[in-house]
Every structure is written in structure tokens, then in C-alpha cells.
Amino acid sequence: KQSIENRQRVRIHLGTAEVLGRIVLLEKDELAPGETTFAQLLLEEPLVAAAKDLLVIRSYSPMETIGGGKVIDPAAPRHKRFNPQVLERLETRLRGTPEELIIGNLEDLGIPSNLLELSKKSNLAEELLKESLIKLLEENKVLEITSEGQSWFFLAEKEKQLWGEVEELLTKYHEKYPLRMGFSKEELRSRKFSPWPARVFNGLLQYWEGEKRLETVETGVKLPDFEAKPTSEEEKQLAEILRQFEVGYFQPPAWEEVMADLKIPLQSGEELLYYLLGTQKLIRVGEGLVFHQKAVEEAKGKAKELIKTQGSLQLAEMRDATQSSRKFVLPLLEYFDQIKFTKRIGDKRVLFSSS
């Protein structure tokens, strides 16, 4: 009989298949004859296996049987050696209850998982899997996230940890930027949820919103008790900014020009712009171009009337109707296309089907 050393090259026999690979001992440096241990097989080519499959291990050369084993996880991530958490999870997968097995699988996966993923990972019968999940949901150990008619399951402990991080992030953001309506969803997902599918991320936000922990706004998400509140000096600046954009109307001034005229530093002005865009008192229609909300609404009315009267709309007709210029009208029409108010066909525009 032979002992087995860590990372020894071996032959793995499963059914009629034979694959070469290395055996990584997770608890020891050497496995003596008659001993057992958890190990991970690093295969040199794919091998189809399922949990609980039995396999035979033979030495590379000479080819002699030196051990055997039972598959615990056929699609495991690479494990760290001598790691108590890894060994505990493997023990659970080998001998634990279905509920312990599900929790272990959710810990391994790291992100919310649906029934199909959990079924593959746990190798539990569908009915037993569902029964176990119901028990875990009742015990508040697992959370169900729904989105677009589908369900995903996530460890309640992980959700609590994530919410703590998100709450801290939003609190600091509101303190630093008191005029911004909310934190960008895209940036939040990039920072904290990059491995998550978009619909699962949105499902979690909906769950938190249902729990009244956060609110979704036009610009992203915010804490429920946060309201953007300008100071009295900022209120005066905002009123004058809006007045200038209302005067400009279909030929609005450049933001930088307004800031220079009012002697407002550009950095302070950026926060004022965030506020005006967030409250939709100003509308950004293109890079470096914003209109007063009243001008945009009136332009939409003119465009709609022209299309209904003539069947379509061309840039020159919109320019004449607003007594403006191509410089302002073209970005405005492209904005209407972007928000699906109009649809461009060649050099003409028609109303979008739902407009």
C-alpha cells in the first residue's frame, strides 16, 4: 500500500472514464494508507461527475490502485488548504442536513441563486429542496428576492452585511453632497454588486424599498429621511440661474457663462447643476447643453402639433417653430428620440408609438 502526497499526479477513474490530475490534500501534507481526508482533484481535462459519485484513484506510474473517494462537489471553486471554514463546509456537504447543505451552497456561490442553480449545486431532489428553502425562509436564515417574475435566494446574514455597507455609503454620500438627489444605481452596482445580474440587483433594491430602507429617485437611490435642501444663499443662486435659462428659453446660455456672470465657482456650480437636474427644473438634452424645463415641455408640444398636422417633422420646421437655431434644435430633437418621444426616419421624425 502506498501513501499519497499533496499535489501528487494520479489517475482518476469514474465509471468508464480515466482522467489524469493532481490531488490536493486539504488537511494534510501526506495521506497514509487507511487514512481519510478531504481533498480536491485538479483535473487535466473535463470529467462529468455528480455529487455522491464514487471514484477510484490510481498512481500515475506504475498504475496501481492507491485509494478511492466520493464526490462531494463536482463544480467546486479552488479551495484553500488547512482552512477551517472550507473544511467545515465540506463536512456539512458530506454529512449535513438539507438545510445546512443549502446554506453551505449559498456561502460558496456568494451571490443570490435560483432553484436551478441550487439544485445543481446541492444535488437535492426538487421537492426536498423547496421544502428546505421554505423552512429556512420561515427561520429568517434565507431571503427570497423576486424580480421579473423570478425568485433568487440569498443568505439573510449576507444581506444584513450588505445593507450595512450600502447604508454607510449612502449616509456619507448625502453628507458630502447635500444637493444631490441620490446615489447613481450604476455606480452602486459597480462598487458593491458587480458580479450580480442586473435583474437580481434591481430585485434587491426593490426589496429594500419595500422594507422602507431606501427610496429610488430619478437619479438613483437615497435614504428615506434624506431631502436635498439648499441653503438660503443657494436658493437665491438657483432662482437667478433659472431666470437666466428661462430668458434664454429655446437658445439657453452655456452653463459656464451663467456661472461666470453670477461669480459662482465652477465646483460649487456643479452641485447647483446636480440639484436643478435632479429636481428636473433644468433638463440636460446633450453634452454641455441644458434647457429650462418649461422650454422642453413647450418644444414637445410644438413638435407633437407639427407631426399631427403634417405627418412628420423636419429639423428646419422645428427651428422655425421655436425661432431658434440648428445649434440648439438638433440636440433637442435627438433628446426627444432618446426619451422615445419621437422616432427618426431618415431626415424626418414621427411620434414614437406610445407618445
mmCIF file of C-alpha atoms in Angstrom:
data_model
loop_
_atom_site.group_PDB
_atom_site.id
_atom_site.type_symbol
_atom_site.label_atom_id
_atom_site.label_comp_id
_atom_site.label_asym_id
_atom_site.label_seq_id
_atom_site.Cartn_x
_atom_site.Cartn_y
_atom_site.Cartn_z
ATOM 1 C CA LYS A 1 0.000 0.000 0.000
ATOM 2 C CA GLN A 2 1.169 3.498 -0.841
ATOM 3 C CA SER A 3 0.742 6.846 0.890
ATOM 4 C CA ILE A 4 -0.487 9.844 -1.126
ATOM 5 C CA GLU A 5 1.426 13.124 -1.117
ATOM 6 C CA ASN A 6 -0.060 16.566 -1.632
ATOM 7 C CA ARG A 7 -0.260 17.525 -5.332
ATOM 8 C CA GLN A 8 0.716 14.008 -6.401
ATOM 9 C CA ARG A 9 -0.131 13.261 -10.019
ATOM 10 C CA VAL A 10 -2.702 10.469 -10.176
ATOM 11 C CA ARG A 11 -5.189 8.712 -12.413
ATOM 12 C CA ILE A 12 -8.862 9.239 -11.554
ATOM 13 C CA HIS A 13 -11.304 6.545 -12.667
ATOM 14 C CA LEU A 14 -15.015 7.349 -12.658
ATOM 15 C CA GLY A 15 -17.292 4.884 -14.405
ATOM 16 C CA THR A 16 -15.554 4.051 -17.647
ATOM 17 C CA ALA A 17 -13.624 7.340 -17.796
ATOM 18 C CA GLU A 18 -9.998 7.868 -16.823
ATOM 19 C CA VAL A 19 -8.521 11.350 -16.368
ATOM 20 C CA LEU A 20 -5.113 12.489 -15.193
ATOM 21 C CA GLY A 21 -4.865 15.121 -12.491
ATOM 22 C CA ARG A 22 -3.300 16.167 -9.219
ATOM 23 C CA ILE A 23 -4.742 15.528 -5.776
ATOM 24 C CA VAL A 24 -4.631 18.466 -3.358
ATOM 25 C CA LEU A 25 -4.836 17.334 0.262
ATOM 26 C CA LEU A 26 -6.788 19.935 2.218
ATOM 27 C CA GLU A 27 -5.939 18.745 5.753
ATOM 28 C CA LYS A 28 -2.525 17.065 5.496
ATOM 29 C CA ASP A 29 0.717 17.032 3.558
ATOM 30 C CA GLU A 30 0.635 13.266 3.234
ATOM 31 C CA LEU A 31 -2.139 10.673 3.477
ATOM 32 C CA ALA A 32 -1.038 7.349 4.952
ATOM 33 C CA PRO A 33 -2.666 4.048 3.967
ATOM 34 C CA GLY A 34 -6.013 3.598 5.746
ATOM 35 C CA GLU A 35 -6.474 7.334 6.482
ATOM 36 C CA THR A 36 -9.197 9.578 5.061
ATOM 37 C CA THR A 37 -9.188 13.301 4.305
ATOM 38 C CA PHE A 38 -10.886 15.976 2.284
ATOM 39 C CA ALA A 39 -9.112 16.588 -0.987
ATOM 40 C CA GLN A 40 -9.599 18.494 -4.229
ATOM 41 C CA LEU A 41 -8.859 16.993 -7.608
ATOM 42 C CA LEU A 42 -7.303 19.318 -10.192
ATOM 43 C CA LEU A 43 -8.052 17.544 -13.474
ATOM 44 C CA GLU A 44 -6.111 17.889 -16.693
ATOM 45 C CA GLU A 45 -9.287 17.550 -18.768
ATOM 46 C CA PRO A 46 -13.052 17.720 -18.069
ATOM 47 C CA LEU A 47 -14.824 14.846 -16.373
ATOM 48 C CA VAL A 48 -18.592 14.503 -15.984
ATOM 49 C CA ALA A 49 -19.463 13.783 -12.345
ATOM 50 C CA ALA A 50 -22.295 14.237 -9.872
ATOM 51 C CA ALA A 51 -22.370 14.557 -6.101
ATOM 52 C CA LYS A 52 -22.067 11.167 -4.333
ATOM 53 C CA ASP A 53 -20.411 9.509 -7.356
ATOM 54 C CA LEU A 54 -17.711 7.029 -6.324
ATOM 55 C CA LEU A 55 -14.267 7.127 -7.891
ATOM 56 C CA VAL A 56 -11.033 5.158 -7.825
ATOM 57 C CA ILE A 57 -7.585 6.724 -7.582
ATOM 58 C CA ARG A 58 -4.562 5.000 -9.104
ATOM 59 C CA SER A 59 -0.920 6.043 -9.107
ATOM 60 C CA TYR A 60 0.405 7.579 -12.305
ATOM 61 C CA SER A 61 3.220 5.074 -12.692
ATOM 62 C CA PRO A 62 3.250 2.228 -12.030
ATOM 63 C CA MET A 63 -0.535 2.168 -12.368
ATOM 64 C CA GLU A 64 -1.731 0.776 -9.030
ATOM 65 C CA THR A 65 -4.871 1.439 -7.009
ATOM 66 C CA ILE A 66 -3.918 3.674 -4.081
ATOM 67 C CA GLY A 67 -7.291 4.982 -2.877
ATOM 68 C CA GLY A 68 -10.893 5.845 -3.554
ATOM 69 C CA GLY A 69 -13.351 8.602 -2.821
ATOM 70 C CA LYS A 70 -16.809 10.083 -3.026
ATOM 71 C CA VAL A 71 -17.589 13.247 -4.988
ATOM 72 C CA ILE A 72 -18.867 15.983 -2.666
ATOM 73 C CA ASP A 73 -18.977 18.938 -5.065
ATOM 74 C CA PRO A 74 -18.469 18.339 -8.799
ATOM 75 C CA ALA A 75 -18.106 22.056 -9.579
ATOM 76 C CA ALA A 76 -16.250 23.415 -6.567
ATOM 77 C CA PRO A 77 -14.179 26.613 -6.552
ATOM 78 C CA ARG A 78 -10.500 26.161 -5.774
ATOM 79 C CA HIS A 79 -10.193 25.645 -2.010
ATOM 80 C CA LYS A 80 -7.517 26.897 0.372
ATOM 81 C CA ARG A 81 -5.656 24.219 2.296
ATOM 82 C CA PHE A 82 -5.894 23.986 6.091
ATOM 83 C CA ASN A 83 -8.805 26.461 6.106
ATOM 84 C CA PRO A 84 -11.271 25.654 8.933
ATOM 85 C CA GLN A 85 -14.216 27.269 7.110
ATOM 86 C CA VAL A 86 -13.552 25.255 3.957
ATOM 87 C CA LEU A 87 -13.293 22.027 5.938
ATOM 88 C CA GLU A 88 -16.478 22.806 7.880
ATOM 89 C CA ARG A 89 -18.425 23.458 4.659
ATOM 90 C CA LEU A 90 -17.164 20.224 3.125
ATOM 91 C CA GLU A 91 -18.170 18.336 6.266
ATOM 92 C CA THR A 92 -21.632 19.858 6.010
ATOM 93 C CA ARG A 93 -21.918 18.891 2.361
ATOM 94 C CA LEU A 94 -20.882 15.364 3.224
ATOM 95 C CA ARG A 95 -22.978 14.730 6.343
ATOM 96 C CA GLY A 96 -25.189 17.795 6.991
ATOM 97 C CA THR A 97 -28.947 18.257 6.797
ATOM 98 C CA PRO A 98 -30.526 19.567 3.566
ATOM 99 C CA GLU A 99 -30.858 22.999 5.202
ATOM 100 C CA GLU A 100 -27.176 23.045 6.171
ATOM 101 C CA LEU A 101 -26.307 21.938 2.670
ATOM 102 C CA ILE A 102 -28.279 24.820 1.111
ATOM 103 C CA ILE A 103 -26.654 27.361 3.425
ATOM 104 C CA GLY A 104 -23.227 25.961 2.554
ATOM 105 C CA ASN A 105 -24.010 26.190 -1.149
ATOM 106 C CA LEU A 106 -25.195 29.803 -0.844
ATOM 107 C CA GLU A 107 -21.979 30.640 1.007
ATOM 108 C CA ASP A 108 -19.932 29.025 -1.783
ATOM 109 C CA LEU A 109 -21.844 30.774 -4.562
ATOM 110 C CA GLY A 110 -21.576 34.164 -2.861
ATOM 111 C CA ILE A 111 -24.463 35.760 -4.763
ATOM 112 C CA PRO A 112 -28.227 35.083 -4.831
ATOM 113 C CA SER A 113 -29.076 31.826 -6.593
ATOM 114 C CA ASN A 114 -32.234 30.435 -8.159
ATOM 115 C CA LEU A 115 -33.752 26.980 -7.747
ATOM 116 C CA LEU A 116 -31.972 25.555 -10.774
ATOM 117 C CA GLU A 117 -28.543 26.664 -9.558
ATOM 118 C CA LEU A 118 -29.183 25.374 -6.032
ATOM 119 C CA SER A 119 -30.499 22.084 -7.378
ATOM 120 C CA LYS A 120 -27.337 21.508 -9.421
ATOM 121 C CA LYS A 121 -25.084 22.535 -6.554
ATOM 122 C CA SER A 122 -26.823 20.581 -3.776
ATOM 123 C CA ASN A 123 -27.927 17.508 -5.743
ATOM 124 C CA LEU A 124 -31.183 17.554 -3.727
ATOM 125 C CA ALA A 125 -34.494 16.406 -5.176
ATOM 126 C CA GLU A 126 -36.628 19.380 -6.236
ATOM 127 C CA GLU A 127 -39.375 18.721 -3.687
ATOM 128 C CA LEU A 128 -36.880 18.357 -0.818
ATOM 129 C CA LEU A 129 -35.048 21.497 -1.964
ATOM 130 C CA LYS A 130 -38.273 23.533 -1.935
ATOM 131 C CA GLU A 131 -39.324 22.183 1.473
ATOM 132 C CA SER A 132 -35.901 23.018 2.924
ATOM 133 C CA LEU A 133 -35.975 26.526 1.476
ATOM 134 C CA ILE A 134 -39.415 27.164 2.984
ATOM 135 C CA LYS A 135 -38.046 26.116 6.377
ATOM 136 C CA LEU A 136 -35.024 28.399 6.004
ATOM 137 C CA LEU A 137 -37.267 31.300 4.931
ATOM 138 C CA GLU A 138 -39.500 30.773 7.981
ATOM 139 C CA GLU A 139 -36.422 30.753 10.218
ATOM 140 C CA ASN A 140 -35.205 34.001 8.569
ATOM 141 C CA LYS A 141 -31.930 32.363 7.596
ATOM 142 C CA VAL A 142 -32.544 32.837 3.876
ATOM 143 C CA LEU A 143 -34.054 35.765 1.992
ATOM 144 C CA GLU A 144 -36.108 35.475 -1.195
ATOM 145 C CA ILE A 145 -35.504 38.179 -3.819
ATOM 146 C CA THR A 146 -38.052 38.474 -6.622
ATOM 147 C CA SER A 147 -37.644 40.312 -9.895
ATOM 148 C CA GLU A 148 -39.305 39.988 -13.284
ATOM 149 C CA GLY A 149 -41.398 37.060 -12.053
ATOM 150 C CA GLN A 150 -38.408 35.005 -10.884
ATOM 151 C CA SER A 151 -37.012 34.218 -7.437
ATOM 152 C CA TRP A 152 -33.473 34.095 -6.086
ATOM 153 C CA PHE A 153 -32.349 33.040 -2.632
ATOM 154 C CA PHE A 154 -29.694 34.745 -0.532
ATOM 155 C CA LEU A 155 -28.280 34.295 2.945
ATOM 156 C CA ALA A 156 -30.019 36.673 5.374
ATOM 157 C CA GLU A 157 -26.716 37.195 7.172
ATOM 158 C CA LYS A 158 -25.050 38.322 3.916
ATOM 159 C CA GLU A 159 -27.962 40.628 3.109
ATOM 160 C CA LYS A 160 -27.654 42.237 6.541
ATOM 161 C CA GLN A 161 -23.936 42.792 5.997
ATOM 162 C CA LEU A 162 -24.511 44.231 2.517
ATOM 163 C CA TRP A 163 -27.222 46.585 3.732
ATOM 164 C CA GLY A 164 -24.900 47.879 6.445
ATOM 165 C CA GLU A 165 -22.299 48.709 3.796
ATOM 166 C CA VAL A 166 -24.854 50.352 1.481
ATOM 167 C CA GLU A 167 -26.412 52.365 4.306
ATOM 168 C CA GLU A 168 -22.985 53.656 5.325
ATOM 169 C CA LEU A 169 -22.159 54.515 1.712
ATOM 170 C CA LEU A 170 -25.408 56.465 1.232
ATOM 171 C CA THR A 171 -25.061 58.258 4.577
ATOM 172 C CA LYS A 172 -21.580 59.504 3.687
ATOM 173 C CA TYR A 173 -22.707 60.443 0.170
ATOM 174 C CA HIS A 174 -25.645 62.516 1.455
ATOM 175 C CA GLU A 175 -23.353 64.280 3.923
ATOM 176 C CA LYS A 176 -20.783 65.089 1.234
ATOM 177 C CA TYR A 177 -23.280 66.065 -1.480
ATOM 178 C CA PRO A 178 -26.340 67.607 0.233
ATOM 179 C CA LEU A 179 -27.729 68.955 -3.067
ATOM 180 C CA ARG A 180 -27.667 65.670 -4.990
ATOM 181 C CA MET A 181 -30.962 63.811 -5.094
ATOM 182 C CA GLY A 182 -29.490 60.325 -4.864
ATOM 183 C CA PHE A 183 -26.607 57.947 -5.474
ATOM 184 C CA SER A 184 -26.333 56.546 -9.001
ATOM 185 C CA LYS A 185 -27.671 52.976 -9.329
ATOM 186 C CA GLU A 186 -24.996 52.172 -11.897
ATOM 187 C CA GLU A 187 -22.210 53.302 -9.586
ATOM 188 C CA LEU A 188 -23.725 51.414 -6.646
ATOM 189 C CA ARG A 189 -23.866 48.218 -8.672
ATOM 190 C CA SER A 190 -20.302 48.748 -9.898
ATOM 191 C CA ARG A 191 -18.975 49.285 -6.368
ATOM 192 C CA LYS A 192 -20.863 46.654 -4.404
ATOM 193 C CA PHE A 193 -22.699 44.284 -6.759
ATOM 194 C CA SER A 194 -20.535 43.865 -9.872
ATOM 195 C CA PRO A 195 -20.926 40.027 -10.024
ATOM 196 C CA TRP A 196 -24.723 40.267 -9.682
ATOM 197 C CA PRO A 197 -27.016 40.027 -12.714
ATOM 198 C CA ALA A 198 -28.835 43.353 -13.228
ATOM 199 C CA ARG A 199 -32.298 41.944 -12.515
ATOM 200 C CA VAL A 200 -31.152 40.381 -9.219
ATOM 201 C CA PHE A 201 -29.566 43.691 -8.188
ATOM 202 C CA ASN A 202 -32.802 45.504 -9.073
ATOM 203 C CA GLY A 203 -34.764 42.890 -7.131
ATOM 204 C CA LEU A 204 -32.712 43.582 -4.004
ATOM 205 C CA LEU A 205 -33.260 47.345 -4.379
ATOM 206 C CA GLN A 206 -36.998 46.683 -4.690
ATOM 207 C CA TYR A 207 -36.859 44.535 -1.544
ATOM 208 C CA TRP A 208 -35.083 47.285 0.397
ATOM 209 C CA GLU A 209 -37.536 49.849 -0.918
ATOM 210 C CA GLY A 210 -40.431 47.642 0.228
ATOM 211 C CA GLU A 211 -38.775 47.495 3.645
ATOM 212 C CA LYS A 212 -38.608 51.341 3.559
ATOM 213 C CA ARG A 213 -34.841 51.266 3.967
ATOM 214 C CA LEU A 214 -34.196 53.276 0.811
ATOM 215 C CA GLU A 215 -36.080 55.055 -1.968
ATOM 216 C CA THR A 216 -35.473 55.120 -5.697
ATOM 217 C CA VAL A 217 -35.444 58.542 -7.339
ATOM 218 C CA GLU A 218 -34.844 59.801 -10.880
ATOM 219 C CA THR A 219 -31.089 59.992 -10.306
ATOM 220 C CA GLY A 220 -30.630 56.773 -8.331
ATOM 221 C CA VAL A 221 -31.290 55.754 -4.719
ATOM 222 C CA LYS A 222 -31.369 57.609 -1.406
ATOM 223 C CA LEU A 223 -32.109 57.044 2.270
ATOM 224 C CA PRO A 224 -35.788 57.722 3.103
ATOM 225 C CA ASP A 225 -35.120 60.575 5.531
ATOM 226 C CA PHE A 226 -32.790 62.459 3.177
ATOM 227 C CA GLU A 227 -34.017 65.545 1.334
ATOM 228 C CA ALA A 228 -31.779 67.792 -0.732
ATOM 229 C CA LYS A 229 -32.030 71.217 0.941
ATOM 230 C CA PRO A 230 -30.263 74.270 -0.495
ATOM 231 C CA THR A 231 -29.126 76.977 1.900
ATOM 232 C CA SER A 232 -30.773 80.405 1.700
ATOM 233 C CA GLU A 233 -27.795 81.689 -0.320
ATOM 234 C CA GLU A 234 -28.030 78.728 -2.684
ATOM 235 C CA GLU A 235 -31.785 79.358 -3.077
ATOM 236 C CA LYS A 236 -31.007 82.855 -4.350
ATOM 237 C CA GLN A 237 -28.376 81.499 -6.763
ATOM 238 C CA LEU A 238 -30.760 78.811 -8.027
ATOM 239 C CA ALA A 239 -33.522 81.341 -8.636
ATOM 240 C CA GLU A 240 -31.200 83.566 -10.681
ATOM 241 C CA ILE A 241 -29.867 80.606 -12.664
ATOM 242 C CA LEU A 242 -33.405 79.524 -13.536
ATOM 243 C CA ARG A 243 -34.306 83.080 -14.518
ATOM 244 C CA GLN A 244 -31.422 83.229 -17.000
ATOM 245 C CA PHE A 245 -32.359 79.882 -18.540
ATOM 246 C CA GLU A 246 -35.989 80.949 -18.775
ATOM 247 C CA VAL A 247 -34.933 84.151 -20.533
ATOM 248 C CA GLY A 248 -32.774 82.169 -22.949
ATOM 249 C CA TYR A 249 -35.596 79.643 -23.423
ATOM 250 C CA PHE A 250 -35.025 77.975 -26.832
ATOM 251 C CA GLN A 251 -31.498 79.452 -27.013
ATOM 252 C CA PRO A 252 -30.229 78.765 -23.491
ATOM 253 C CA PRO A 253 -26.920 80.161 -22.241
ATOM 254 C CA ALA A 254 -23.911 77.926 -21.628
ATOM 255 C CA TRP A 255 -23.708 76.812 -18.005
ATOM 256 C CA GLU A 256 -20.167 78.175 -17.695
ATOM 257 C CA GLU A 257 -21.342 81.600 -18.883
ATOM 258 C CA VAL A 258 -24.046 81.715 -16.223
ATOM 259 C CA MET A 259 -21.570 80.708 -13.525
ATOM 260 C CA ALA A 260 -19.140 83.418 -14.654
ATOM 261 C CA ASP A 261 -21.923 86.013 -14.757
ATOM 262 C CA LEU A 262 -23.044 85.154 -11.212
ATOM 263 C CA LYS A 263 -19.437 84.787 -10.000
ATOM 264 C CA ILE A 264 -20.090 81.232 -8.766
ATOM 265 C CA PRO A 265 -17.028 78.912 -8.677
ATOM 266 C CA LEU A 266 -17.428 76.030 -11.118
ATOM 267 C CA GLN A 267 -17.117 73.412 -8.345
ATOM 268 C CA SER A 268 -19.980 74.993 -6.381
ATOM 269 C CA GLY A 269 -21.867 75.442 -9.620
ATOM 270 C CA GLU A 270 -21.578 71.726 -10.368
ATOM 271 C CA GLU A 271 -23.526 70.930 -7.195
ATOM 272 C CA LEU A 272 -26.184 73.510 -8.112
ATOM 273 C CA LEU A 273 -26.481 71.860 -11.525
ATOM 274 C CA TYR A 274 -26.907 68.422 -9.907
ATOM 275 C CA TYR A 275 -29.751 69.862 -7.846
ATOM 276 C CA LEU A 276 -31.503 71.503 -10.794
ATOM 277 C CA LEU A 277 -31.193 68.379 -12.927
ATOM 278 C CA GLY A 278 -32.297 66.184 -10.029
ATOM 279 C CA THR A 279 -35.412 68.298 -9.447
ATOM 280 C CA GLN A 280 -35.918 68.430 -13.246
ATOM 281 C CA LYS A 281 -36.135 72.208 -13.247
ATOM 282 C CA LEU A 282 -33.396 72.066 -15.874
ATOM 283 C CA ILE A 283 -33.159 69.282 -18.462
ATOM 284 C CA ARG A 284 -29.885 68.102 -19.942
ATOM 285 C CA VAL A 285 -30.515 67.422 -23.626
ATOM 286 C CA GLY A 286 -26.930 66.888 -24.688
ATOM 287 C CA GLU A 287 -23.296 67.283 -23.690
ATOM 288 C CA GLY A 288 -22.905 70.757 -22.206
ATOM 289 C CA LEU A 289 -26.427 71.812 -23.160
ATOM 290 C CA VAL A 290 -29.309 72.251 -20.712
ATOM 291 C CA PHE A 291 -32.757 73.798 -21.193
ATOM 292 C CA HIS A 292 -35.300 75.174 -18.784
ATOM 293 C CA GLN A 293 -37.971 72.534 -18.120
ATOM 294 C CA LYS A 294 -40.684 74.883 -19.450
ATOM 295 C CA ALA A 295 -38.825 75.267 -22.759
ATOM 296 C CA VAL A 296 -38.528 71.483 -23.179
ATOM 297 C CA GLU A 297 -42.241 70.954 -22.481
ATOM 298 C CA GLU A 298 -43.241 73.714 -24.890
ATOM 299 C CA ALA A 299 -40.907 72.318 -27.557
ATOM 300 C CA LYS A 300 -42.510 68.879 -27.129
ATOM 301 C CA GLY A 301 -45.924 70.465 -27.616
ATOM 302 C CA LYS A 302 -44.803 72.235 -30.798
ATOM 303 C CA ALA A 303 -43.217 69.054 -32.171
ATOM 304 C CA LYS A 304 -46.321 67.000 -31.442
ATOM 305 C CA GLU A 305 -48.600 69.543 -33.090
ATOM 306 C CA LEU A 306 -46.427 69.777 -36.209
ATOM 307 C CA ILE A 307 -46.272 65.996 -36.571
ATOM 308 C CA LYS A 308 -50.022 65.628 -36.124
ATOM 309 C CA THR A 309 -50.656 68.371 -38.687
ATOM 310 C CA GLN A 310 -48.060 67.353 -41.285
ATOM 311 C CA GLY A 311 -47.471 63.679 -40.523
ATOM 312 C CA SER A 312 -43.775 64.203 -39.759
ATOM 313 C CA LEU A 313 -41.274 66.791 -38.584
ATOM 314 C CA GLN A 314 -38.011 68.089 -40.049
ATOM 315 C CA LEU A 315 -35.275 69.995 -38.275
ATOM 316 C CA ALA A 316 -35.861 73.217 -40.231
ATOM 317 C CA GLU A 317 -39.573 73.203 -39.305
ATOM 318 C CA MET A 318 -38.724 72.810 -35.612
ATOM 319 C CA ARG A 319 -36.112 75.551 -35.891
ATOM 320 C CA ASP A 320 -38.700 77.932 -37.333
ATOM 321 C CA ALA A 321 -41.354 76.951 -34.795
ATOM 322 C CA THR A 322 -39.019 77.729 -31.889
ATOM 323 C CA GLN A 323 -37.280 80.669 -33.598
ATOM 324 C CA SER A 324 -34.010 79.114 -32.582
ATOM 325 C CA SER A 325 -31.027 77.703 -34.477
ATOM 326 C CA ARG A 326 -29.688 74.329 -35.556
ATOM 327 C CA LYS A 327 -27.125 74.501 -32.721
ATOM 328 C CA PHE A 328 -29.926 74.165 -30.159
ATOM 329 C CA VAL A 329 -32.685 72.402 -32.096
ATOM 330 C CA LEU A 330 -30.686 69.387 -33.293
ATOM 331 C CA PRO A 331 -29.645 68.264 -29.760
ATOM 332 C CA LEU A 332 -33.213 68.893 -28.594
ATOM 333 C CA LEU A 333 -34.655 66.635 -31.302
ATOM 334 C CA GLU A 334 -32.037 63.961 -30.574
ATOM 335 C CA TYR A 335 -33.069 64.152 -26.906
ATOM 336 C CA PHE A 336 -36.702 63.587 -27.937
ATOM 337 C CA ASP A 337 -35.555 60.490 -29.848
ATOM 338 C CA GLN A 338 -33.583 59.295 -26.811
ATOM 339 C CA ILE A 339 -36.544 59.559 -24.417
ATOM 340 C CA LYS A 340 -38.730 57.834 -27.034
ATOM 341 C CA PHE A 341 -40.958 60.858 -27.609
ATOM 342 C CA THR A 342 -40.094 60.901 -31.324
ATOM 343 C CA LYS A 343 -38.576 58.421 -33.738
ATOM 344 C CA ARG A 344 -36.222 59.422 -36.534
ATOM 345 C CA ILE A 345 -36.869 58.014 -40.010
ATOM 346 C CA GLY A 346 -34.311 59.370 -42.461
ATOM 347 C CA ASP A 347 -34.281 63.170 -42.087
ATOM 348 C CA LYS A 348 -37.805 63.246 -40.655
ATOM 349 C CA ARG A 349 -39.293 62.463 -37.278
ATOM 350 C CA VAL A 350 -42.593 60.965 -36.251
ATOM 351 C CA LEU A 351 -44.153 60.419 -32.841
ATOM 352 C CA PHE A 352 -42.975 57.328 -31.036
ATOM 353 C CA SER A 353 -45.795 54.781 -30.886
ATOM 354 C CA SER A 354 -46.562 55.444 -27.206
ATOM 355 C CA SER A 355 -46.255 59.255 -27.380
#
